[in-house]
Amino acid sequence: MGTNQLYKGSLSTIILKLLGEKGRMYGYQITQEVKAISSGEYVITEGALYPMLHKLEAQGLLTVEIEMTGNRMRKYYSITNNGKKEVVDRMTEMESFIRNMQSLLNPKIDLA
Amino acid sequence: MGTNQLYKGSLSTIILKLLGEKGRMYGYQITQEVKAISSGEYVITEGALYPMLHKLEAQGLLTVEIEMTGNRMRKYYSITNNGKKEVVDRMTEMESFIRNMQSLLNPKIDLA
DNA sequence: AAAAATACATAAATAACTTATGTATTTGAT
DNA sequence: ATCAAATACATAAGTTATTTATGTATTTTT
């Protein structure tokens, strides 16, 4: 996520939305997907990712299944019904945020 | 800023951009302006605002002039030349952030 | 054979905020 | 006239999302 402070607060929304769209994903896969979609601009650190996945699971928004690929562990996360409801709210919030930023940063009308 | 975590990290950008557009403003005025433009959705708390203004001043991005309106103090902030340069970078970051969020949250193409 | 990538994890430190508290003046409502 | 709300500044303590650092182990690439 580099030096760009703006991504702060968006991680859980991204994870939930991605799992809502793609179905099952494992942690490392999420980081790669987000990096690819954002052209390398959004690099999720492991220290942020894993605690967040555990938190969302604890909140009942995700469930996890452990699978072994050879000797390597993968923890596949899926979104729950509560998670799907949460995604709807998060999308509304994100749209509202983006709209507000556009008003604040591209002021066409002077409201003062 | 309510419970919406997304606004985290955007405060300094908002302040710098607003001062770049409007010229001089004082702290309280900034909170009212932002609240008005965002239809009450972005409420800047005083505990966030004043430390941030002091920080931006310490970084040489803002300058301050104290004025008295009757017996009441106002601290008018203006953007410096360095501040104007910073705004350009912040706008690029914000555009990039919004573009990335739109790709991540409205995935038209599957890049996996 | 060694380095890089894959795949998980946690702990300490940092930074941006919220909440709480403080002071004081001015405006608006009853 | 009085009291509440709004105006206007400030700082300190607590919270939380993150970064940075560290750890373990397997698999792939050079």
Short mmCIF file of C-alpha atoms (C1' of nucleotides) in Angstrom, two decimals:
data_model
loop_
_atom_site.label_atom_id
_atom_site.label_comp_id
_atom_site.label_asym_id
_atom_site.label_seq_id
_atom_site.Cartn_x
_atom_site.Cartn_y
_atom_site.Cartn_z
CA MET A 1 0.00 0.00 0.00
CA GLY A 2 3.11 2.12 -0.20
CA THR A 3 3.04 5.64 1.24
CA ASN A 4 -0.55 6.27 0.20
CA GLN A 5 -2.55 6.74 3.39
CA LEU A 6 -5.84 6.70 1.49
CA TYR A 7 -6.01 2.92 1.41
CA LYS A 8 -6.33 2.88 5.20
CA GLY A 9 -9.73 1.59 6.18
CA SER A 10 -10.46 -0.07 2.84
CA LEU A 11 -8.83 -3.47 3.43
CA SER A 12 -11.81 -5.29 4.97
CA THR A 13 -14.14 -3.90 2.29
CA ILE A 14 -11.82 -5.13 -0.46
CA ILE A 15 -11.53 -8.60 1.05
CA LEU A 16 -15.28 -8.97 1.55
CA LYS A 17 -16.13 -7.73 -1.92
CA LEU A 18 -13.54 -9.92 -3.59
CA LEU A 19 -14.76 -13.03 -1.78
CA GLY A 20 -18.34 -12.06 -2.63
CA GLU A 21 -17.42 -11.96 -6.32
CA LYS A 22 -14.92 -14.78 -6.67
CA GLY A 23 -16.14 -17.33 -4.14
CA ARG A 24 -13.35 -19.13 -2.26
CA MET A 25 -9.91 -17.56 -2.03
CA TYR A 26 -6.87 -18.06 0.18
CA GLY A 27 -4.90 -15.25 1.77
CA TYR A 28 -1.89 -15.14 -0.48
CA GLN A 29 -4.15 -15.32 -3.51
CA ILE A 30 -6.01 -12.24 -2.30
CA THR A 31 -2.79 -10.23 -2.09
CA GLN A 32 -1.83 -11.25 -5.64
CA GLU A 33 -5.26 -10.52 -7.05
CA VAL A 34 -5.42 -7.06 -5.45
CA LYS A 35 -1.90 -6.25 -6.61
CA ALA A 36 -2.78 -7.31 -10.17
CA ILE A 37 -6.06 -5.40 -10.34
CA SER A 38 -4.48 -2.23 -8.93
CA SER A 39 -1.47 -2.44 -11.29
CA GLY A 40 0.86 -2.94 -8.34
CA GLU A 41 -0.38 0.09 -6.43
CA TYR A 42 -2.19 -1.73 -3.63
CA VAL A 43 0.26 -4.12 -1.98
CA ILE A 44 -1.37 -5.77 1.03
CA THR A 45 1.19 -6.63 3.69
CA GLU A 46 0.97 -9.98 5.44
CA GLY A 47 0.92 -8.24 8.81
CA ALA A 48 -2.31 -6.53 7.75
CA LEU A 49 -3.88 -9.39 5.81
CA TYR A 50 -3.81 -12.34 8.20
CA PRO A 51 -5.05 -10.52 11.31
CA MET A 52 -7.86 -9.02 9.20
CA LEU A 53 -8.93 -12.42 7.85
CA HIS A 54 -8.99 -13.77 11.42
CA LYS A 55 -11.04 -10.78 12.55
CA LEU A 56 -13.60 -11.12 9.75
CA GLU A 57 -13.88 -14.82 10.53
CA ALA A 58 -14.37 -14.04 14.25
CA GLN A 59 -17.12 -11.58 13.26
CA GLY A 60 -18.89 -14.34 11.36
CA LEU A 61 -18.47 -12.63 7.98
CA LEU A 62 -16.12 -15.30 6.59
CA THR A 63 -15.69 -19.03 7.07
CA VAL A 64 -12.49 -20.97 6.53
CA GLU A 65 -11.54 -24.42 5.22
CA ILE A 66 -8.02 -25.72 5.46
CA GLU A 67 -6.69 -27.67 2.50
CA MET A 68 -3.33 -29.21 1.76
CA THR A 69 -1.69 -28.79 -1.65
CA GLY A 70 1.05 -31.38 -1.33
CA ASN A 71 2.69 -30.47 1.98
CA ARG A 72 1.65 -26.82 1.80
CA MET A 73 -1.28 -25.48 3.76
CA ARG A 74 -3.88 -23.21 2.28
CA LYS A 75 -6.72 -21.63 4.18
CA TYR A 76 -9.61 -21.00 1.85
CA TYR A 77 -12.01 -18.29 2.95
CA SER A 78 -15.63 -17.95 1.86
CA ILE A 79 -18.17 -15.26 2.59
CA THR A 80 -21.15 -16.02 4.87
CA ASN A 81 -24.71 -14.75 4.55
CA ASN A 82 -23.94 -12.09 7.14
CA GLY A 83 -20.85 -11.24 5.13
CA LYS A 84 -22.98 -10.72 2.03
CA LYS A 85 -25.23 -8.33 3.91
CA GLU A 86 -22.15 -6.50 5.14
CA VAL A 87 -20.85 -6.14 1.57
CA VAL A 88 -24.01 -4.29 0.57
CA ASP A 89 -23.49 -1.75 3.37
CA ARG A 90 -19.79 -1.41 2.59
CA MET A 91 -20.53 -0.72 -1.06
CA THR A 92 -22.99 2.01 -0.10
CA GLU A 93 -20.36 3.53 2.18
CA MET A 94 -17.68 3.35 -0.51
CA GLU A 95 -19.92 4.98 -3.12
CA SER A 96 -20.83 7.69 -0.67
CA PHE A 97 -17.17 8.22 0.20
CA ILE A 98 -16.12 8.50 -3.44
CA ARG A 99 -18.98 10.88 -4.21
CA ASN A 100 -18.03 13.07 -1.26
CA MET A 101 -14.37 13.12 -2.26
CA GLN A 102 -15.31 14.16 -5.77
CA SER A 103 -17.42 17.03 -4.42
CA LEU A 104 -14.66 18.08 -2.06
CA LEU A 105 -11.84 17.85 -4.57
CA ASN A 106 -13.51 18.98 -7.77
CA PRO A 107 -15.53 21.88 -6.50
CA LYS A 108 -17.68 23.07 -9.38
CA ILE A 109 -20.04 25.10 -7.25
CA ASP A 110 -19.01 27.32 -4.37
CA LEU A 111 -21.29 26.35 -1.49
CA ALA A 112 -19.76 28.78 1.01
CA MET B 1 -16.53 11.10 10.12
CA GLY B 2 -18.90 8.80 11.94
CA THR B 3 -18.20 5.07 11.82
CA ASN B 4 -16.95 5.14 8.25
CA GLN B 5 -13.30 4.08 8.35
CA LEU B 6 -12.79 5.07 4.72
CA TYR B 7 -12.23 8.72 5.57
CA LYS B 8 -9.10 7.79 7.49
CA GLY B 9 -6.09 9.22 5.71
CA SER B 10 -8.03 11.78 3.71
CA LEU B 11 -8.13 14.65 6.21
CA SER B 12 -4.84 16.35 5.28
CA THR B 13 -5.66 16.08 1.57
CA ILE B 14 -9.06 17.69 2.13
CA ILE B 15 -7.59 20.55 4.15
CA LEU B 16 -4.81 21.26 1.66
CA LYS B 17 -7.14 21.13 -1.34
CA LEU B 18 -9.74 23.36 0.33
CA LEU B 19 -7.15 25.97 1.25
CA GLY B 20 -5.71 25.76 -2.25
CA GLU B 21 -9.14 26.57 -3.68
CA LYS B 22 -10.57 29.02 -1.18
CA GLY B 23 -7.51 30.90 0.02
CA ARG B 24 -7.53 31.73 3.75
CA MET B 25 -9.72 29.73 6.09
CA TYR B 26 -9.84 29.18 9.85
CA GLY B 27 -10.22 25.81 11.51
CA TYR B 28 -13.85 25.94 12.51
CA GLN B 29 -14.75 27.24 9.08
CA ILE B 30 -13.08 24.22 7.49
CA THR B 31 -15.21 21.82 9.56
CA GLN B 32 -18.41 23.63 8.55
CA GLU B 33 -17.47 23.78 4.88
CA VAL B 34 -16.60 20.08 4.73
CA LYS B 35 -19.79 19.15 6.57
CA ALA B 36 -21.84 21.26 4.15
CA ILE B 37 -20.20 19.92 0.99
CA SER B 38 -20.53 16.31 2.16
CA SER B 39 -24.19 16.78 3.20
CA GLY B 40 -23.30 16.13 6.82
CA GLU B 41 -21.47 12.86 6.14
CA TYR B 42 -17.94 14.07 6.83
CA VAL B 43 -17.86 15.58 10.32
CA ILE B 44 -14.30 16.55 11.24
CA THR B 45 -13.74 16.30 14.99
CA GLU B 46 -11.78 19.02 16.73
CA GLY B 47 -9.40 16.42 18.14
CA ALA B 48 -8.45 15.52 14.57
CA LEU B 49 -8.56 18.99 13.03
CA TYR B 50 -6.34 21.11 15.25
CA PRO B 51 -3.44 18.68 15.57
CA MET B 52 -3.52 18.21 11.78
CA LEU B 53 -3.43 21.97 11.12
CA HIS B 54 -0.45 22.25 13.48
CA LYS B 55 1.26 19.37 11.73
CA LEU B 56 0.76 20.81 8.24
CA GLU B 57 2.06 24.14 9.49
CA ALA B 58 5.11 22.43 11.02
CA GLN B 59 5.72 20.74 7.66
CA GLY B 60 5.73 24.14 5.95
CA LEU B 61 2.64 23.38 3.87
CA LEU B 62 0.49 26.00 5.63
CA THR B 63 1.08 29.36 7.27
CA VAL B 64 -1.03 30.93 9.96
CA GLU B 65 -2.16 34.46 10.88
CA ILE B 66 -4.00 35.16 14.09
CA GLU B 67 -6.83 37.66 13.95
CA MET B 68 -9.28 38.92 16.54
CA THR B 69 -13.00 39.25 15.72
CA GLY B 70 -14.09 41.27 18.71
CA ASN B 71 -12.69 39.26 21.61
CA ARG B 72 -12.68 35.99 19.75
CA MET B 73 -9.53 34.54 18.27
CA ARG B 74 -9.37 33.12 14.80
CA LYS B 75 -6.35 31.46 13.25
CA TYR B 76 -6.44 31.88 9.50
CA TYR B 77 -4.49 29.31 7.54
CA SER B 78 -3.12 29.77 4.03
CA ILE B 79 -1.34 27.34 1.75
CA THR B 80 2.37 27.82 0.97
CA ASN B 81 4.15 27.17 -2.31
CA ASN B 82 5.30 23.82 -0.97
CA GLY B 83 1.72 23.16 0.04
CA LYS B 84 0.58 23.82 -3.54
CA LYS B 85 3.10 21.30 -4.84
CA GLU B 86 1.87 18.81 -2.27
CA VAL B 87 -1.73 19.29 -3.41
CA VAL B 88 -0.79 18.23 -6.94
CA ASP B 89 0.69 14.98 -5.62
CA ARG B 90 -2.26 14.38 -3.32
CA MET B 91 -4.72 14.83 -6.17
CA THR B 92 -2.82 12.30 -8.27
CA GLU B 93 -2.91 9.86 -5.35
CA MET B 94 -6.63 10.43 -4.79
CA GLU B 95 -7.46 9.88 -8.47
CA SER B 96 -5.38 6.75 -8.49
CA PHE B 97 -7.05 5.52 -5.31
CA ILE B 98 -10.55 6.10 -6.66
CA ARG B 99 -9.67 4.43 -9.96
CA ASN B 100 -8.29 1.39 -8.12
CA MET B 101 -11.33 1.14 -5.88
CA GLN B 102 -13.60 1.23 -8.89
CA SER B 103 -11.62 -1.60 -10.52
CA LEU B 104 -11.63 -3.61 -7.31
CA LEU B 105 -15.29 -3.09 -6.48
CA ASN B 106 -16.87 -3.08 -9.93
CA PRO B 107 -14.94 -5.87 -11.55
CA LYS B 108 -16.00 -5.98 -15.19
CA ILE B 109 -13.09 -8.12 -16.34
CA ASP B 110 -11.74 -11.14 -14.50
CA LEU B 111 -7.98 -10.70 -14.41
CA ALA B 112 -7.31 -13.89 -12.46
"C1'" DA C 1 22.72 -24.92 -4.78
"C1'" DA C 2 20.91 -20.72 -3.70
"C1'" DA C 3 17.43 -17.21 -4.24
"C1'" DA C 4 12.85 -16.02 -4.88
"C1'" DA C 5 8.23 -17.04 -4.47
"C1'" DT C 6 4.61 -19.27 -1.98
"C1'" DA C 7 1.95 -19.67 2.41
"C1'" DC C 8 0.99 -19.27 6.87
"C1'" DA C 9 1.66 -16.56 11.56
"C1'" DT C 10 2.43 -13.09 15.42
"C1'" DA C 11 4.49 -9.14 18.10
"C1'" DA C 12 6.08 -4.42 18.56
"C1'" DA C 13 5.87 0.04 16.86
"C1'" DT C 14 3.55 3.81 14.41
"C1'" DA C 15 -0.01 6.98 12.97
"C1'" DA C 16 -4.58 8.67 12.46
"C1'" DC C 17 -7.99 9.03 14.45
"C1'" DT C 18 -12.07 9.27 18.56
"C1'" DT C 19 -13.43 10.50 22.94
"C1'" DA C 20 -13.05 13.31 26.71
"C1'" DT C 21 -11.96 17.43 28.74
"C1'" DG C 22 -10.82 22.29 29.16
"C1'" DT C 23 -11.38 27.50 28.40
"C1'" DA C 24 -13.82 31.37 26.69
"C1'" DT C 25 -16.98 34.28 23.62
"C1'" DT C 26 -21.16 35.01 20.91
"C1'" DT C 27 -25.77 34.06 19.27
"C1'" DG C 28 -30.42 32.51 19.62
"C1'" DA C 29 -34.41 31.00 22.10
"C1'" DT C 30 -37.73 31.10 26.06
"C1'" DA D 1 -32.61 38.38 31.34
"C1'" DT D 2 -31.07 33.64 31.33
"C1'" DC D 3 -29.67 29.53 29.58
"C1'" DA D 4 -28.47 26.48 25.74
"C1'" DA D 5 -26.28 26.06 21.60
"C1'" DA D 6 -22.96 27.50 18.53
"C1'" DT D 7 -18.47 29.40 17.78
"C1'" DA D 8 -13.36 28.96 18.37
"C1'" DC D 9 -9.38 27.45 20.10
"C1'" DA D 10 -6.56 23.48 22.56
"C1'" DT D 11 -4.57 19.04 24.47
"C1'" DA D 12 -4.37 14.30 26.56
"C1'" DA D 13 -5.68 9.49 26.78
"C1'" DG D 14 -7.38 5.68 24.48
"C1'" DT D 15 -8.47 2.98 20.26
"C1'" DT D 16 -7.49 0.75 16.03
"C1'" DA D 17 -5.72 -0.13 11.42
"C1'" DT D 18 -1.85 -0.39 9.79
"C1'" DT D 19 3.69 -1.09 8.98
"C1'" DT D 20 7.79 -3.25 10.13
"C1'" DA D 21 10.11 -7.01 11.80
"C1'" DT D 22 10.55 -11.63 12.64
"C1'" DG D 23 9.57 -16.56 12.39
"C1'" DT D 24 8.66 -21.23 10.11
"C1'" DA D 25 8.34 -24.15 6.19
"C1'" DT D 26 7.58 -25.66 1.21
"C1'" DT D 27 7.97 -25.04 -3.78
"C1'" DT D 28 9.71 -22.99 -7.93
"C1'" DT D 29 13.07 -20.66 -10.60
"C1'" DT D 30 17.76 -19.46 -11.85
#
